[in-house]
Coordinates of C-alpha atoms (C1' of nucleotides) in Angstrom, one line a residue:
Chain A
X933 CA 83.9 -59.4 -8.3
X934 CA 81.0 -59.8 -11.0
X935 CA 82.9 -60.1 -14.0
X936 CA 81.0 -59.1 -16.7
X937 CA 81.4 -62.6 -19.4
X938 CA 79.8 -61.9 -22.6
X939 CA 79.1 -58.5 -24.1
X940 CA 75.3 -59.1 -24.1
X941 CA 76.2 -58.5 -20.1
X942 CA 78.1 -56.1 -20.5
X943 CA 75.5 -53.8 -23.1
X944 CA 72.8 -54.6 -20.4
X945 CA 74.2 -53.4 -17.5
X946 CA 75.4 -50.1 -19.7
X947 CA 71.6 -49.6 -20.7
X948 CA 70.5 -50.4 -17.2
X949 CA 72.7 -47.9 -16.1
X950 CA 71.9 -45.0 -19.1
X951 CA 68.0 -45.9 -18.4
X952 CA 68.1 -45.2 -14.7
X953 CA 70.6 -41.6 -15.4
X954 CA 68.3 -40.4 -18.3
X955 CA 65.2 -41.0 -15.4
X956 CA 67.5 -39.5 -13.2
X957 CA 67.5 -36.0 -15.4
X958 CA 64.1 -36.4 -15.8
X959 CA 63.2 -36.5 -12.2
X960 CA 65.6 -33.8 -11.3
X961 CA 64.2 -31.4 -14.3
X962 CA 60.6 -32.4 -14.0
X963 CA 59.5 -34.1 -10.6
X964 CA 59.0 -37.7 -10.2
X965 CA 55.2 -37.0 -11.2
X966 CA 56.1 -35.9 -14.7
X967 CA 58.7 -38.7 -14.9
X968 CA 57.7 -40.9 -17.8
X969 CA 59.3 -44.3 -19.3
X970 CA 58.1 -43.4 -22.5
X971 CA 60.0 -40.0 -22.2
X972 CA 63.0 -41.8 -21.1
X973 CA 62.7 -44.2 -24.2
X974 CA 61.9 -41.6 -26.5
X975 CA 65.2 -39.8 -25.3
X976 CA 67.5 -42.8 -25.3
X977 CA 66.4 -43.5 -29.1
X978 CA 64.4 -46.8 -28.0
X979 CA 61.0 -48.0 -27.7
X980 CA 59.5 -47.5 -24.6
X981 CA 58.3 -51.3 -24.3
X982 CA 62.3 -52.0 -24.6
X983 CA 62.7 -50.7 -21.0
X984 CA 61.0 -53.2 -19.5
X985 CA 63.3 -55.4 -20.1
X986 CA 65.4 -54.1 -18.0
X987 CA 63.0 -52.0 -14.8
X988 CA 59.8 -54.4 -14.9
X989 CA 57.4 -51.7 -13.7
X990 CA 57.7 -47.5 -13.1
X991 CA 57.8 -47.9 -9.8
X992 CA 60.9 -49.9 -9.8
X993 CA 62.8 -47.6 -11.8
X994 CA 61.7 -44.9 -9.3
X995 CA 62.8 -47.2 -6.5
X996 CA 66.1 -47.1 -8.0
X997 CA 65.8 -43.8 -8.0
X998 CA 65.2 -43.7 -4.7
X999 CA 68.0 -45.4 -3.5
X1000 CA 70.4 -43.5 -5.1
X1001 CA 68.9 -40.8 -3.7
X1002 CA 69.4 -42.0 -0.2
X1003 CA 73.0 -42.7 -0.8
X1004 CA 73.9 -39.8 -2.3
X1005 CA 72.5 -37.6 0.6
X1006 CA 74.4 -40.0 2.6
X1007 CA 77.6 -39.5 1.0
X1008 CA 77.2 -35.5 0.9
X1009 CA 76.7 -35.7 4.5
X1010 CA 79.7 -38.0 5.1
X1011 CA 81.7 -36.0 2.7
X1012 CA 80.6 -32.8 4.9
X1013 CA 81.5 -34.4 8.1
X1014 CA 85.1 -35.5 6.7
X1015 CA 85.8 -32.2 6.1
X1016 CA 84.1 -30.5 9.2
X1017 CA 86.3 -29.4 12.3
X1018 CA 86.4 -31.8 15.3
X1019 CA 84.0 -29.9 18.0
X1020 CA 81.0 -31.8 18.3
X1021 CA 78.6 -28.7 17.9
X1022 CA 80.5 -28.0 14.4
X1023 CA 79.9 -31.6 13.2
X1024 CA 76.8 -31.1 13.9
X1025 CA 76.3 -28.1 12.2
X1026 CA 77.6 -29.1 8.9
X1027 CA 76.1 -32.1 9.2
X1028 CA 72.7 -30.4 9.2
X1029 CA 73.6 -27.7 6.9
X1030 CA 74.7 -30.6 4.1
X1031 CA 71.5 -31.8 4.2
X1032 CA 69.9 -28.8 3.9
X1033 CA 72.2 -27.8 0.9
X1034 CA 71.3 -31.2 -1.1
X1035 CA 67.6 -30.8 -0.4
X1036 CA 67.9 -27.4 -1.8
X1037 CA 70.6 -28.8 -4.5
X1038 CA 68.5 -31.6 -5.1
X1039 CA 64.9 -31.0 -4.4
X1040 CA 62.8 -33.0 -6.6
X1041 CA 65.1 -36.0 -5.5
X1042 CA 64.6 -35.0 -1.9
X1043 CA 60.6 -34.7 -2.4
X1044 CA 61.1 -38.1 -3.8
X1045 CA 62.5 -39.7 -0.8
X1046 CA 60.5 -37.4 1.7
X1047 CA 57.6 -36.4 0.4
X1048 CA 54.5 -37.9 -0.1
X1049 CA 54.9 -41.5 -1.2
X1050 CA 52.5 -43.1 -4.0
X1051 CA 49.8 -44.5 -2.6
X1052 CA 50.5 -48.5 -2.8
X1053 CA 54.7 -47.9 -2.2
X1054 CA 56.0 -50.4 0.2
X1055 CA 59.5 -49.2 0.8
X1056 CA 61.7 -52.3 -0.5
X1057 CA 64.6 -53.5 2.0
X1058 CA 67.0 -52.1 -0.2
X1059 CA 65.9 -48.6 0.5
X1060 CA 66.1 -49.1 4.4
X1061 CA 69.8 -49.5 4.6
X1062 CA 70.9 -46.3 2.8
X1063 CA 67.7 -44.5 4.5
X1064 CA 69.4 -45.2 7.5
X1065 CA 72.5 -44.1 7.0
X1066 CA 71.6 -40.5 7.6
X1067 CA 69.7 -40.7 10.9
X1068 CA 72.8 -42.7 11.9
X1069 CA 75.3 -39.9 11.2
X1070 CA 72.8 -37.4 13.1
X1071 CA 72.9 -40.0 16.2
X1072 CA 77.2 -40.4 16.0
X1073 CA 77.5 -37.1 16.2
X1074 CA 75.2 -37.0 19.4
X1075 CA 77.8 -39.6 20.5
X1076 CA 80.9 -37.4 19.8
X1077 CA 79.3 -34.6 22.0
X1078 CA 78.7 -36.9 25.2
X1079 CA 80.8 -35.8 27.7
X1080 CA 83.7 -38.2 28.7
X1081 CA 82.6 -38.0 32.5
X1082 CA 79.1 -37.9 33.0
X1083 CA 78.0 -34.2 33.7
X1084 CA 77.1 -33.4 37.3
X1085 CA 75.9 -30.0 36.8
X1086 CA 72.9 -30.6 34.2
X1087 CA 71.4 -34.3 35.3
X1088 CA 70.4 -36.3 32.5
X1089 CA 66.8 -36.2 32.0
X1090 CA 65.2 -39.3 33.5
X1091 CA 64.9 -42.1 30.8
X1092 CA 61.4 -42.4 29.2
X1093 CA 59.4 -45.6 30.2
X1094 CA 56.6 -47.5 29.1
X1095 CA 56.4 -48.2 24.7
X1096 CA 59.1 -45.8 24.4
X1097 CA 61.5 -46.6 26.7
X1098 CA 61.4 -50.3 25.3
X1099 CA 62.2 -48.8 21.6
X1100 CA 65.0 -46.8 23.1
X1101 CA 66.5 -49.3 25.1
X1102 CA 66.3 -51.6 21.7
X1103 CA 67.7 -48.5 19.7
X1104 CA 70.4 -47.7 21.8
X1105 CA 71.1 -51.4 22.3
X1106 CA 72.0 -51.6 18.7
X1107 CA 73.5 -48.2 17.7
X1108 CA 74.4 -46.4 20.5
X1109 CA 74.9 -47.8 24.1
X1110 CA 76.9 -45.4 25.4
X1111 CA 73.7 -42.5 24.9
X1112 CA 71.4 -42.2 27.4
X1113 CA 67.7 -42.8 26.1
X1114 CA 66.7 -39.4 27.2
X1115 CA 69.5 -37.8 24.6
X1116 CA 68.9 -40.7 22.1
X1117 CA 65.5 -40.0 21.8
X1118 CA 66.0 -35.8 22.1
X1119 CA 68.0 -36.9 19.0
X1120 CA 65.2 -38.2 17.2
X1121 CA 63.4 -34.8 17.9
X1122 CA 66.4 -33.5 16.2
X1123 CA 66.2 -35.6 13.5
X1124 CA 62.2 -35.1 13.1
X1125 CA 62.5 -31.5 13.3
X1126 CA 65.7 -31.5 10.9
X1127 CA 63.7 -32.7 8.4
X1128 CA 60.2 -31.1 9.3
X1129 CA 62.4 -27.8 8.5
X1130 CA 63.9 -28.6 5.3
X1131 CA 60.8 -29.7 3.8
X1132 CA 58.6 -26.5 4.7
X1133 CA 61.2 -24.6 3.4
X1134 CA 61.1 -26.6 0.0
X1135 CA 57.2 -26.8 -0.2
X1136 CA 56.8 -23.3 0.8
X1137 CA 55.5 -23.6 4.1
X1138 CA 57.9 -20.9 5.1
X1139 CA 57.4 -18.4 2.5
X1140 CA 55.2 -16.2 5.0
X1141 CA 57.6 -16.3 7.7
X1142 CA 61.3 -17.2 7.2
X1143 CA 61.2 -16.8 3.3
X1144 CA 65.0 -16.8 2.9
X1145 CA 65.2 -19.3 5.4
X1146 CA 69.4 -19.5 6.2
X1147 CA 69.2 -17.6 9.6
X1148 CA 66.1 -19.8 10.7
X1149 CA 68.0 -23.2 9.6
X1150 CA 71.3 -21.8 11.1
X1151 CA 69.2 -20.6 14.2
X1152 CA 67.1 -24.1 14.6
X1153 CA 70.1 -26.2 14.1
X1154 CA 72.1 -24.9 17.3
X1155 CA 68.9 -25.1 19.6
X1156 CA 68.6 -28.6 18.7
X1157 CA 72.5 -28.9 19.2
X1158 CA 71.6 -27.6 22.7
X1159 CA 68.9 -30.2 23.2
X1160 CA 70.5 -33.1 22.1
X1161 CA 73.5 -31.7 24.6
X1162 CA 76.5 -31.0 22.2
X1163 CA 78.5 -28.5 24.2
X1164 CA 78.3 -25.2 23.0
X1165 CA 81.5 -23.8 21.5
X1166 CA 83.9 -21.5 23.4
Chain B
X563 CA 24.1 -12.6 2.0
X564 CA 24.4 -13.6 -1.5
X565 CA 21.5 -14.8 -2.4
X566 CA 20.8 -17.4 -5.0
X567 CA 18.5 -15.8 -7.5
X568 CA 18.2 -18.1 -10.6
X569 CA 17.5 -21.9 -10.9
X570 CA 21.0 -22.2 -13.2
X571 CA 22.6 -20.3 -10.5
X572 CA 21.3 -22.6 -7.7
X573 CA 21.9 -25.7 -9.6
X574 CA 25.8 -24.7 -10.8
X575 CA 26.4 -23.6 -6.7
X576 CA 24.8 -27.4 -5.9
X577 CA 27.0 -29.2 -8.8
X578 CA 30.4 -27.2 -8.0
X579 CA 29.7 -28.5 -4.4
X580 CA 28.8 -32.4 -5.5
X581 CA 31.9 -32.4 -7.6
X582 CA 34.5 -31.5 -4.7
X583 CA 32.5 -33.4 -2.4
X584 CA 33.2 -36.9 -5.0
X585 CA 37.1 -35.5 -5.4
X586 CA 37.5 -35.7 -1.9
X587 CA 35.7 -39.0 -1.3
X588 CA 38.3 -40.0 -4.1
X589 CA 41.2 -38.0 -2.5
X590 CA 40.4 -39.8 0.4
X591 CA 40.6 -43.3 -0.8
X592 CA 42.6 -42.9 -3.6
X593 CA 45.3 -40.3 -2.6
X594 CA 45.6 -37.2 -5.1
X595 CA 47.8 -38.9 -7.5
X596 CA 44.6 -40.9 -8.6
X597 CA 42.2 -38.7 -8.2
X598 CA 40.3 -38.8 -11.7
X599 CA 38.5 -36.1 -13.3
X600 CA 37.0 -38.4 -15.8
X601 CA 36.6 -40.6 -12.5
X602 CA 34.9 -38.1 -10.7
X603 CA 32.2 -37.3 -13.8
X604 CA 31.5 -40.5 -14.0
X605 CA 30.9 -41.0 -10.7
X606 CA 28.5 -37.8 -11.2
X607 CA 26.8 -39.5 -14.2
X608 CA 27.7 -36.8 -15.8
X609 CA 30.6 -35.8 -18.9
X610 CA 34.0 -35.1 -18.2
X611 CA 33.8 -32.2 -20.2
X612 CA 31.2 -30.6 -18.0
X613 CA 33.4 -31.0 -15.0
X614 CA 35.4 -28.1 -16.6
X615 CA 32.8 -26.0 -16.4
X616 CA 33.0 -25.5 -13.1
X617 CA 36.5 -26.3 -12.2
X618 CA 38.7 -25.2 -15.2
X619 CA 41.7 -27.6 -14.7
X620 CA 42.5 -30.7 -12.3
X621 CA 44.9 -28.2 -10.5
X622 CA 41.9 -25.9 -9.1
X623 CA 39.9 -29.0 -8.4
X624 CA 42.9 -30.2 -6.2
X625 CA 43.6 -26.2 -5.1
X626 CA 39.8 -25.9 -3.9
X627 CA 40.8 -29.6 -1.9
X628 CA 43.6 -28.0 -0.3
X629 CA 41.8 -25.1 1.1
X630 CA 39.3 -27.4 2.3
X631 CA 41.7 -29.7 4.3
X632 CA 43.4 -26.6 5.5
X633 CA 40.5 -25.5 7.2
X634 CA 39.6 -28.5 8.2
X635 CA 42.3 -29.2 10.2
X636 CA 42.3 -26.0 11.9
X637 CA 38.4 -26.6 12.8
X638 CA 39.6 -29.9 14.3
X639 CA 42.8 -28.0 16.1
X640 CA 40.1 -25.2 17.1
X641 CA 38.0 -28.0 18.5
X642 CA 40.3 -29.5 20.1
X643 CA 41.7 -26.6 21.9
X644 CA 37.7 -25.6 22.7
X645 CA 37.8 -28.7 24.8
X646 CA 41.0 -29.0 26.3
X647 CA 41.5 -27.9 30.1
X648 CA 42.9 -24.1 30.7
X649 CA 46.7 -25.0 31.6
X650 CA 49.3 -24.6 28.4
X651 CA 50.9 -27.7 28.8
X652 CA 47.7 -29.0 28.4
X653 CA 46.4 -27.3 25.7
X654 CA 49.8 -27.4 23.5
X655 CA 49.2 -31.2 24.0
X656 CA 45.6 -31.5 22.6
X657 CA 46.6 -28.6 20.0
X658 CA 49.1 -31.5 19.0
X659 CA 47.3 -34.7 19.7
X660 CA 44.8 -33.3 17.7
X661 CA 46.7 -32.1 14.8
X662 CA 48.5 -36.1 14.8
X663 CA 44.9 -37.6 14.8
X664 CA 43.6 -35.7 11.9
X665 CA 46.8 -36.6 9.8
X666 CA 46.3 -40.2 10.6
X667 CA 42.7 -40.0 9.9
X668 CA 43.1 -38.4 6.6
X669 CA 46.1 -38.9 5.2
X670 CA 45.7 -38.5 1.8
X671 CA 44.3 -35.0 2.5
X672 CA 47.6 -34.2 5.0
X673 CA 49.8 -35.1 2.2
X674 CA 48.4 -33.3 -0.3
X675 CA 48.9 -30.3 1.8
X676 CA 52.1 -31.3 3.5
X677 CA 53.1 -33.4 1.1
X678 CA 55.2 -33.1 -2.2
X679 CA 53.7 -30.6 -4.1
X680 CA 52.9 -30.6 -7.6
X681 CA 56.2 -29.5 -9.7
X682 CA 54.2 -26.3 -11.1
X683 CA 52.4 -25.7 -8.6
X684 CA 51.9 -21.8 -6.4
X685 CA 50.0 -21.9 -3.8
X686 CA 47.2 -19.3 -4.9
X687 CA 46.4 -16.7 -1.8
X688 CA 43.3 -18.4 -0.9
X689 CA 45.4 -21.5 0.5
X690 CA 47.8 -19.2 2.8
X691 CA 44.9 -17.7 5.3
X692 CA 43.7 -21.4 5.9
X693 CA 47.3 -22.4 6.1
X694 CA 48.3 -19.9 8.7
X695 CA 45.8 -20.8 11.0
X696 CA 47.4 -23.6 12.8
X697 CA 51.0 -22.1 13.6
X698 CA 49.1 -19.2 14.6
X699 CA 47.1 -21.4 17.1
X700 CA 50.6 -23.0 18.2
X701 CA 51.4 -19.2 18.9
X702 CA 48.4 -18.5 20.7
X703 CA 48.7 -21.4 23.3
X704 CA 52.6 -20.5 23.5
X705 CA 51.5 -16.9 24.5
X706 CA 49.2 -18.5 27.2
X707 CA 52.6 -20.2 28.5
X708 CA 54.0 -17.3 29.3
X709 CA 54.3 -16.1 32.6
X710 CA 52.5 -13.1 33.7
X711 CA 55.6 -11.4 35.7
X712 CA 59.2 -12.3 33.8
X713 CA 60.6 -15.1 35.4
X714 CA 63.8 -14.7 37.1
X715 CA 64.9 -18.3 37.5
X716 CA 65.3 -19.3 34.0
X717 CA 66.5 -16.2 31.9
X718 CA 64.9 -14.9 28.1
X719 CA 67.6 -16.6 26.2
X720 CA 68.9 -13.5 24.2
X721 CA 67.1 -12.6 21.2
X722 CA 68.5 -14.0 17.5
X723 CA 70.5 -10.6 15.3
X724 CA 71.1 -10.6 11.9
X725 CA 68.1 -11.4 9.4
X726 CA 66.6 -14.2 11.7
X727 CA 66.1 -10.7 14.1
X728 CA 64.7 -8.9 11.7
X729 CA 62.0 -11.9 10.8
X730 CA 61.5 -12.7 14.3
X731 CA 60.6 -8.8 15.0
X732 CA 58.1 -8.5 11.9
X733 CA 56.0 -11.8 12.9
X734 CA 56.2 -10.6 16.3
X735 CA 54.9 -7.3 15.8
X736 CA 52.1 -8.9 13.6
X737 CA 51.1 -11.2 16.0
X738 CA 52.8 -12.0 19.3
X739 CA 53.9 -8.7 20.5
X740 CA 54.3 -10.1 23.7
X741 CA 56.2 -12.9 22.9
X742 CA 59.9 -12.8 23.3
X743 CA 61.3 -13.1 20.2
X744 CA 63.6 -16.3 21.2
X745 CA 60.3 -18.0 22.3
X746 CA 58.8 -17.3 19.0
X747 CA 61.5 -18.8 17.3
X748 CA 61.2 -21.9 19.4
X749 CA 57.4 -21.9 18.5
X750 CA 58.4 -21.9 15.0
X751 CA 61.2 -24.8 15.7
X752 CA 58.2 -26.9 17.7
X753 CA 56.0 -26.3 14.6
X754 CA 58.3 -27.9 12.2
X755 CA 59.1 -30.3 14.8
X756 CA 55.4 -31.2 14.7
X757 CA 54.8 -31.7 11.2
X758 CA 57.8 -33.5 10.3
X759 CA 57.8 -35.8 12.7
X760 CA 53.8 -36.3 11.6
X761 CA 55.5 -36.7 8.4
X762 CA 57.8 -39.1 8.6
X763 CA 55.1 -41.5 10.7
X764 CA 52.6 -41.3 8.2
X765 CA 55.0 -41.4 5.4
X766 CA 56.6 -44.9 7.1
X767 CA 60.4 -43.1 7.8
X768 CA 59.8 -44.3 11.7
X769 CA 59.1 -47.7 10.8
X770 CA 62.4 -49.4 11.5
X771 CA 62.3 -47.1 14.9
X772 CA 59.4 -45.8 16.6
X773 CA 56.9 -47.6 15.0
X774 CA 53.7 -47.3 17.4
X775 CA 54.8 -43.4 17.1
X776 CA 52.4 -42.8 20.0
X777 CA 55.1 -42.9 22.9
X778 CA 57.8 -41.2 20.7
X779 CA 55.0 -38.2 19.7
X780 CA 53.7 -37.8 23.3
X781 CA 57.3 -37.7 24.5
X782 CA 58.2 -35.1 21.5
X783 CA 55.6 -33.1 22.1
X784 CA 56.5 -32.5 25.8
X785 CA 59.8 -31.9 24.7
X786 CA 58.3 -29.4 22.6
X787 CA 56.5 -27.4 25.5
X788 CA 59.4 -27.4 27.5
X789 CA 61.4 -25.7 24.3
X790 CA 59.1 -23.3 24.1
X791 CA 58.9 -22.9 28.0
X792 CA 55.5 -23.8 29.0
X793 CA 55.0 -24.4 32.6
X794 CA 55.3 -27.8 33.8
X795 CA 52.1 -29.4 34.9
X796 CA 51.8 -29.7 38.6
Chain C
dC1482 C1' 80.8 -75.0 -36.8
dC1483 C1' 75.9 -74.9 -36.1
dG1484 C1' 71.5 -75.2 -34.4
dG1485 C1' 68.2 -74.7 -30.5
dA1486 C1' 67.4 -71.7 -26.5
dG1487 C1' 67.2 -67.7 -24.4
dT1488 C1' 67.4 -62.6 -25.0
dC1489 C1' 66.3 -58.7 -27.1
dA1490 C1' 64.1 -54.3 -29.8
dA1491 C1' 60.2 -52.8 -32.1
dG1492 C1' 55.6 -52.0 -33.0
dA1493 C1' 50.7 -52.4 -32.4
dG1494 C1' 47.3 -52.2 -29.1
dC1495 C1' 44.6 -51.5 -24.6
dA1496 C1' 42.8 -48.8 -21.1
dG1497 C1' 43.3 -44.8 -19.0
dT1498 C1' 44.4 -39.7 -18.3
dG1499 C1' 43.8 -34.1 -18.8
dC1500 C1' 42.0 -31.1 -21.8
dT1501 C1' 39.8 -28.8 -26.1
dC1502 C1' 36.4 -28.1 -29.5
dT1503 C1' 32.0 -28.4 -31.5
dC1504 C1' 27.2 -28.8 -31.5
dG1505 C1' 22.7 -28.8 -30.2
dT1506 C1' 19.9 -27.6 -26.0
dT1507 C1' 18.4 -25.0 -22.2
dT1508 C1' 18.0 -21.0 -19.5
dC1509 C1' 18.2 -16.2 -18.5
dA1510 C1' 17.6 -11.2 -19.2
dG1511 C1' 16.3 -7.2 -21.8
Chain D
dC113 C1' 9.8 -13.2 -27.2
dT114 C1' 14.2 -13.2 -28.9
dG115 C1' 19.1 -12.9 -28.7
dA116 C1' 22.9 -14.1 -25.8
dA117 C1' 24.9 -16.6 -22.5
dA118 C1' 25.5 -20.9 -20.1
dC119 C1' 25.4 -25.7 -20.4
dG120 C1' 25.9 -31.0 -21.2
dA121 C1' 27.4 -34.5 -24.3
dG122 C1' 30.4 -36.4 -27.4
dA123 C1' 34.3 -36.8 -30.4
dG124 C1' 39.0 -36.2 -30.6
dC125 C1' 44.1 -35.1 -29.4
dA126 C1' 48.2 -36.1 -27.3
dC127 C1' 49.7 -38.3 -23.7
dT128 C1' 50.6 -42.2 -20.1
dG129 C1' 51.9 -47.3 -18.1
dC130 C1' 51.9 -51.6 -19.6
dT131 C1' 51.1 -56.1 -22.5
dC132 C1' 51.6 -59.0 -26.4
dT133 C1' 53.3 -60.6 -30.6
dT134 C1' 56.8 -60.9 -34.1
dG135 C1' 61.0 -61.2 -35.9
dA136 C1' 66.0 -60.7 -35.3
dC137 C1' 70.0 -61.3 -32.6
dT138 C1' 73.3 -63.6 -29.3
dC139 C1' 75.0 -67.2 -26.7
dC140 C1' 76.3 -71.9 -25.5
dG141 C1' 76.7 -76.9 -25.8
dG142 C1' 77.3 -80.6 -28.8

DNA sequence: CCGGAGTCAAGAGCAGTGCTCTCGTTTCAG
DNA sequence: CTGAAACGAGAGCACTGCTCTTGACTCCGG
């Protein structure tokens, strides 16, 4: 589509590119703390004021970072779910279990996205739509496990009112309108406590208690299977 | 018990005290990424070389911060729970409430200690007794939820094998010994619940979806009790 | 083909950081 | 009272993000 026309183009969008994967090795050797431009520079063989030219500040190049972080979680999960049997409860699984494995694959990226932000971030619209992506695989899956008759032997749970019935009903209204709000927003949990999980493990929160944490993970992922109703297997 | 004999003595307790004391006031505004040793000293009217005196690097400055929020939370949860009426439900929910309102109140203090942790960083032993004392309070209220003759209704789901089992049993024996081992897991699935779903309000990932959390984390947190089968409140 | 305009890399420089070392001074203990 | 230990201040080192200037390069329209 974007043709690239001259070679001054072309040699920018190559460094743009080399910049952002030698801050890329950085991050994942180092930590977005110790990530530094004039590192990068150094490293690529230029000056370090040269890189503004093409990431106008730190934080954009960690935005960047950032992005591609999202999507590339994304994609592992999608990936995972492509390849995962067709039961519900075992989409769910390696759904959750992809993540995990990224995080721990990944975890300086994952602490980038997850972690504590810097202080003055305002996440950019561009991160929002490959943020998404994941909680949106969590909440498709929840679909897949809905029951093609509504089940008569466990009700649904009665929908939440007040604040939160509003943001579910605008939620589901969007993404998912065949979910009850009750499961859409036991999905949430999920999601909350998904994440909640994976980042004690990686910060260490779990090293008194679960310190190889696979059976806890494995363990937590089928009782929020159950919650979120995904039948269980037979 | 120890007390302070010589003037140098006093006056080096009094100055290792003022230091923090400015730290966190800069934590607190600031967030740990900004916090300044040189900041800090000059802040003191004093050198940044004497700082080192009495802290010997940043990383015990922000170390001694950590403990302190640790306990500080747990004071507030303690509190919290001092005041709340007798029935678990109850209690779980102020134990919560009150673990939500310190995050929001200090925030830069919860993410330094929930947060992305520094690269290098090991979390010296002094941090893990501090640390421990909130899941061991979400414990203690789950142990209150339990009934006093096993109930027949809803069944002791069967207890985790494997390694999970073998976990499960040790924290058990150290600390619930009356706690199924399936409800102790659930604790521990409610506790991460808790925190990342804390998390990812303070850290803006509920933004686009729950953003007054307050419905969603009063909802979750009911959720919660039920998982870990606290008695409904009549 | 060529000359102005826009783009670029490089270097110096600024203000800030954590941390070390030295050097007088103060304080404590034998 | 004296030697040793503790102390505060300051200079200095090696970094950081970022800005500004300078000179060279590339492109594009005439």
């Amino acid at each position: 589509m974007t043709a690239i026309r001259t070679a001054r183009e072309r040699a920018r969008e190559e460094l743009t590119r080399e910049i952002k994967l030698e801050a890329r090795r950085q991050l994942a050797s180092e930590g977005a703390q110790r990530l530094s431009l004039r590192a990068v520079a150094r490293e690529l063989g230029m000056a370090s004021s040269a890189i503004y030219r093409y990431y106008p500040s730190r934080d954009e190049l960690l935005t960047a970072l950032i992005v591609d972080a999202y999507t590339d979680l994304a994609d592992t999960a999608d990936a995972a779910l492509a390849a995962a049997p067709t039961t519900p409860r075992a989409r769910w699984r390696a759904l959750c279990t992809a993540v995990r494995g990224w995080a721990l694959a990944h975890p300086h990226e994952y602490a980038l996205v997850y972690g504590t932000p810097v202080p003055g971030y305002r996440a950019p619209q561009e991160t929002i739509e490959p943020a998404a992506r994941l909680p949106l695989a969590l909440i498709a899956v929840a679909r897949e496990g809905r029951p093609d008759t509504p089940a008569q032997d466990t009700p649904a749970p009665p929908a939440p009112a007040g604040p939160l019935g509003e943001q579910l009903a605008r939620l589901r209204a969007e993404l998912a309108p065949d979910l009850p709000e009750a499961v859409l927003a036991r999905a949430a949990i999920a999601w909350t406590q998904l994440f909640g999980m994976i980042g004690f493990e990686l910060f260490g929160h779990l090293a008194g208690s679960f310190d190889p944490a696979d059976a806890f993970f494995a363990h937590a992922v089928e009782e929020m299977a159950d919650l979120v109703g995904l039948p269980a297997e037979v």
